[in-house]
Amino acid sequence: NYSSSTLQIFNVSTPSTPTLTGSIATGTTPYSVAVSGSYAYVVNDSSNTLQIFNLTSPDTLNVAANSSFIGNLSVQGSSLGYIATIFNQSTATAAGVPLASSDGLLIELGTLDANRTTGNRFISFADSTGTVAGNIQGTANGVTYATTGADYAEYFSFTAPTAPTNGQLVSIDPSNANGVILSNNNLPIGIVSTSPGFVGNGPLCKVSDTTCQSNYDKTHVLVALSGQVPAQVTVSNGDIKVGDPITASSTPGVGELATSPTNIIGYALSSTISDGTIQIIIEPGYYNPTQSNISANNTILNALTIDNTLTATNINVGGLATIASLQVSGDATISGNLSVGKDLTVLGTITVSDLNLTNHLITSGSTPTITTLLAAGSGATAIISGNDISGIITITTGSNPTPGNLANILFNKAYGAVPIVIINATDTKSAALVNYPSSRSLTGYSLAVINAPSPNTSYSFEYFASQ
């Protein structure tokens, strides 16, 4: 009886004259009766049965549903909206005080917190085939949200009508607040998500608003900011291997192998030798292959192995350094062995305990200054080709040359100690003069001969100076 919130029981053995055999008011044992809207909810405590009645007229009861509490509760049906709703009509609010505010749903397991494992599922999400795609599951003294999605994504706006597509790299749009554009040789911040596990910055929609989300998607795109995500790439800058850094290419939204200092979006988790899609771990940053894993002005290492190039101000290697190409702009002190397989370029000072070169020692630098002296004769000229370390000296005598100092050589940069200077004649004519270095100092030396040269004659000598 809708008006009196009473369940009335009729004997309908005679359909035309049903007989009222009794009535049950709300709270009558063993029944519990509640009326809401046009439905009456009756619980038989003895049989653990819930019966829901449709009150189509005040004195006619039609059973709308029947569910037993003895087994599992199963709610099934066909609905275009939510099939079940839990609505606590209380408006009580007490911040930080459980059970003193209106609450929603409590799911309680018999397993103690400390004993709970990932096998204890609070809520699972499955399709019509029973395939579970995610769970809110237990851990010891905690709860975990497990999903097949592998990235964290947030909504960003974009300028319509062209929407970024799954796997494309995006950058901040300077002309659109909270907006993104396709990356094009610029700083990428994320990748359009294909299957996010977590989503942020979504819209606030009314339950009855069926177009809110679709309208939001017209101007917003989900961008993966961390995690593992598929990305569109091109091999125009080289094949991509697992672990390679990925940056934005000149093709909008498409990544490529980073081979020079640049901003990157992350690192490849799969390989490819052709344009397509690969898996990437998102880790935005700046990639500098010349620095590798070393970034310091003064670095002390036990061992240093470099496959490409190392540029540093000061580097101290206590053990063995095996280097394909080394360029030093400042000072390098190596107390162990230095093995150079290709080129060694030193612009400053390098101190090495043992130096083992497998190919060549090539010196470079500015040409020293050379001037003729009295022993070279009146009108003599001198030419030097090389640098402070090595080169060729050519002297053309003038009239009346004599034994002694023919020319003076001035270094471009003074040595820290008086260097060893070796001078050899390049031909028998020059060797007949019996040459030697004289007047050696921090700043230079002289080319001297024991025998008198012939007048107006050219002589050639090679030199090597080392501290």
JSON list of N, CA and C in Angstrom, two decimals, residues 109-120 122 138-142:
[
{"chain": "A", "resi": 109, "resn": "LEU", "atom": "N", "xyz": [36.76, -6.44, 2.75]},
{"chain": "A", "resi": 109, "resn": "LEU", "atom": "CA", "xyz": [37.19, -7.82, 2.56]},
{"chain": "A", "resi": 109, "resn": "LEU", "atom": "C", "xyz": [37.47, -8.46, 3.91]},
{"chain": "A", "resi": 110, "resn": "GLY", "atom": "N", "xyz": [37.36, -9.77, 3.95]},
{"chain": "A", "resi": 110, "resn": "GLY", "atom": "CA", "xyz": [37.65, -10.48, 5.19]},
{"chain": "A", "resi": 110, "resn": "GLY", "atom": "C", "xyz": [39.13, -10.62, 5.47]},
{"chain": "A", "resi": 111, "resn": "THR", "atom": "N", "xyz": [39.96, -10.36, 4.45]},
{"chain": "A", "resi": 111, "resn": "THR", "atom": "CA", "xyz": [41.40, -10.49, 4.61]},
{"chain": "A", "resi": 111, "resn": "THR", "atom": "C", "xyz": [41.96, -9.31, 5.39]},
{"chain": "A", "resi": 112, "resn": "LEU", "atom": "N", "xyz": [42.81, -9.58, 6.34]},
{"chain": "A", "resi": 112, "resn": "LEU", "atom": "CA", "xyz": [43.45, -8.52, 7.10]},
{"chain": "A", "resi": 112, "resn": "LEU", "atom": "C", "xyz": [44.38, -7.72, 6.20]},
{"chain": "A", "resi": 113, "resn": "ASP", "atom": "N", "xyz": [44.55, -6.42, 6.51]},
{"chain": "A", "resi": 113, "resn": "ASP", "atom": "CA", "xyz": [45.39, -5.55, 5.69]},
{"chain": "A", "resi": 113, "resn": "ASP", "atom": "C", "xyz": [46.79, -6.13, 5.48]},
{"chain": "A", "resi": 114, "resn": "ALA", "atom": "N", "xyz": [47.42, -6.59, 6.55]},
{"chain": "A", "resi": 114, "resn": "ALA", "atom": "CA", "xyz": [48.80, -7.06, 6.46]},
{"chain": "A", "resi": 114, "resn": "ALA", "atom": "C", "xyz": [48.93, -8.33, 5.63]},
{"chain": "A", "resi": 115, "resn": "ASN", "atom": "N", "xyz": [47.83, -9.08, 5.47]},
{"chain": "A", "resi": 115, "resn": "ASN", "atom": "CA", "xyz": [47.87, -10.35, 4.72]},
{"chain": "A", "resi": 115, "resn": "ASN", "atom": "C", "xyz": [47.40, -10.19, 3.28]},
{"chain": "A", "resi": 116, "resn": "ARG", "atom": "N", "xyz": [46.96, -9.00, 2.91]},
{"chain": "A", "resi": 116, "resn": "ARG", "atom": "CA", "xyz": [46.37, -8.81, 1.60]},
{"chain": "A", "resi": 116, "resn": "ARG", "atom": "C", "xyz": [47.43, -8.89, 0.51]},
{"chain": "A", "resi": 117, "resn": "THR", "atom": "N", "xyz": [47.08, -9.46, -0.63]},
{"chain": "A", "resi": 117, "resn": "THR", "atom": "CA", "xyz": [47.99, -9.59, -1.77]},
{"chain": "A", "resi": 117, "resn": "THR", "atom": "C", "xyz": [47.29, -9.07, -3.02]},
{"chain": "A", "resi": 118, "resn": "THR", "atom": "N", "xyz": [48.00, -9.13, -4.16]},
{"chain": "A", "resi": 118, "resn": "THR", "atom": "CA", "xyz": [47.40, -8.70, -5.43]},
{"chain": "A", "resi": 118, "resn": "THR", "atom": "C", "xyz": [46.28, -9.63, -5.87]},
{"chain": "A", "resi": 119, "resn": "GLY", "atom": "N", "xyz": [46.15, -10.78, -5.19]},
{"chain": "A", "resi": 119, "resn": "GLY", "atom": "CA", "xyz": [45.03, -11.67, -5.51]},
{"chain": "A", "resi": 119, "resn": "GLY", "atom": "C", "xyz": [43.73, -11.24, -4.87]},
{"chain": "A", "resi": 120, "resn": "ASN", "atom": "N", "xyz": [43.78, -10.28, -3.96]},
{"chain": "A", "resi": 120, "resn": "ASN", "atom": "CA", "xyz": [42.57, -9.75, -3.33]},
{"chain": "A", "resi": 120, "resn": "ASN", "atom": "C", "xyz": [42.10, -8.54, -4.13]},
{"chain": "A", "resi": 122, "resn": "PHE", "atom": "N", "xyz": [39.45, -5.67, -4.96]},
{"chain": "A", "resi": 122, "resn": "PHE", "atom": "CA", "xyz": [38.33, -4.87, -4.46]},
{"chain": "A", "resi": 122, "resn": "PHE", "atom": "C", "xyz": [37.33, -4.62, -5.58]},
{"chain": "A", "resi": 138, "resn": "GLY", "atom": "N", "xyz": [44.63, -5.46, -3.85]},
{"chain": "A", "resi": 138, "resn": "GLY", "atom": "CA", "xyz": [45.30, -5.28, -2.59]},
{"chain": "A", "resi": 138, "resn": "GLY", "atom": "C", "xyz": [46.80, -5.47, -2.65]},
{"chain": "A", "resi": 139, "resn": "THR", "atom": "N", "xyz": [47.47, -4.81, -1.73]},
{"chain": "A", "resi": 139, "resn": "THR", "atom": "CA", "xyz": [48.86, -5.09, -1.39]},
{"chain": "A", "resi": 139, "resn": "THR", "atom": "C", "xyz": [48.92, -5.07, 0.12]},
{"chain": "A", "resi": 140, "resn": "ALA", "atom": "N", "xyz": [50.00, -5.51, 0.69]},
{"chain": "A", "resi": 140, "resn": "ALA", "atom": "CA", "xyz": [50.10, -5.52, 2.14]},
{"chain": "A", "resi": 140, "resn": "ALA", "atom": "C", "xyz": [49.93, -4.10, 2.67]},
{"chain": "A", "resi": 141, "resn": "ASN", "atom": "N", "xyz": [48.87, -3.88, 3.45]},
{"chain": "A", "resi": 141, "resn": "ASN", "atom": "CA", "xyz": [48.57, -2.58, 4.06]},
{"chain": "A", "resi": 141, "resn": "ASN", "atom": "C", "xyz": [48.37, -1.48, 3.03]},
{"chain": "A", "resi": 142, "resn": "GLY", "atom": "N", "xyz": [47.92, -1.83, 1.83]},
{"chain": "A", "resi": 142, "resn": "GLY", "atom": "CA", "xyz": [47.70, -0.81, 0.81]},
{"chain": "A", "resi": 142, "resn": "GLY", "atom": "C", "xyz": [46.79, -1.30, -0.29]}
]
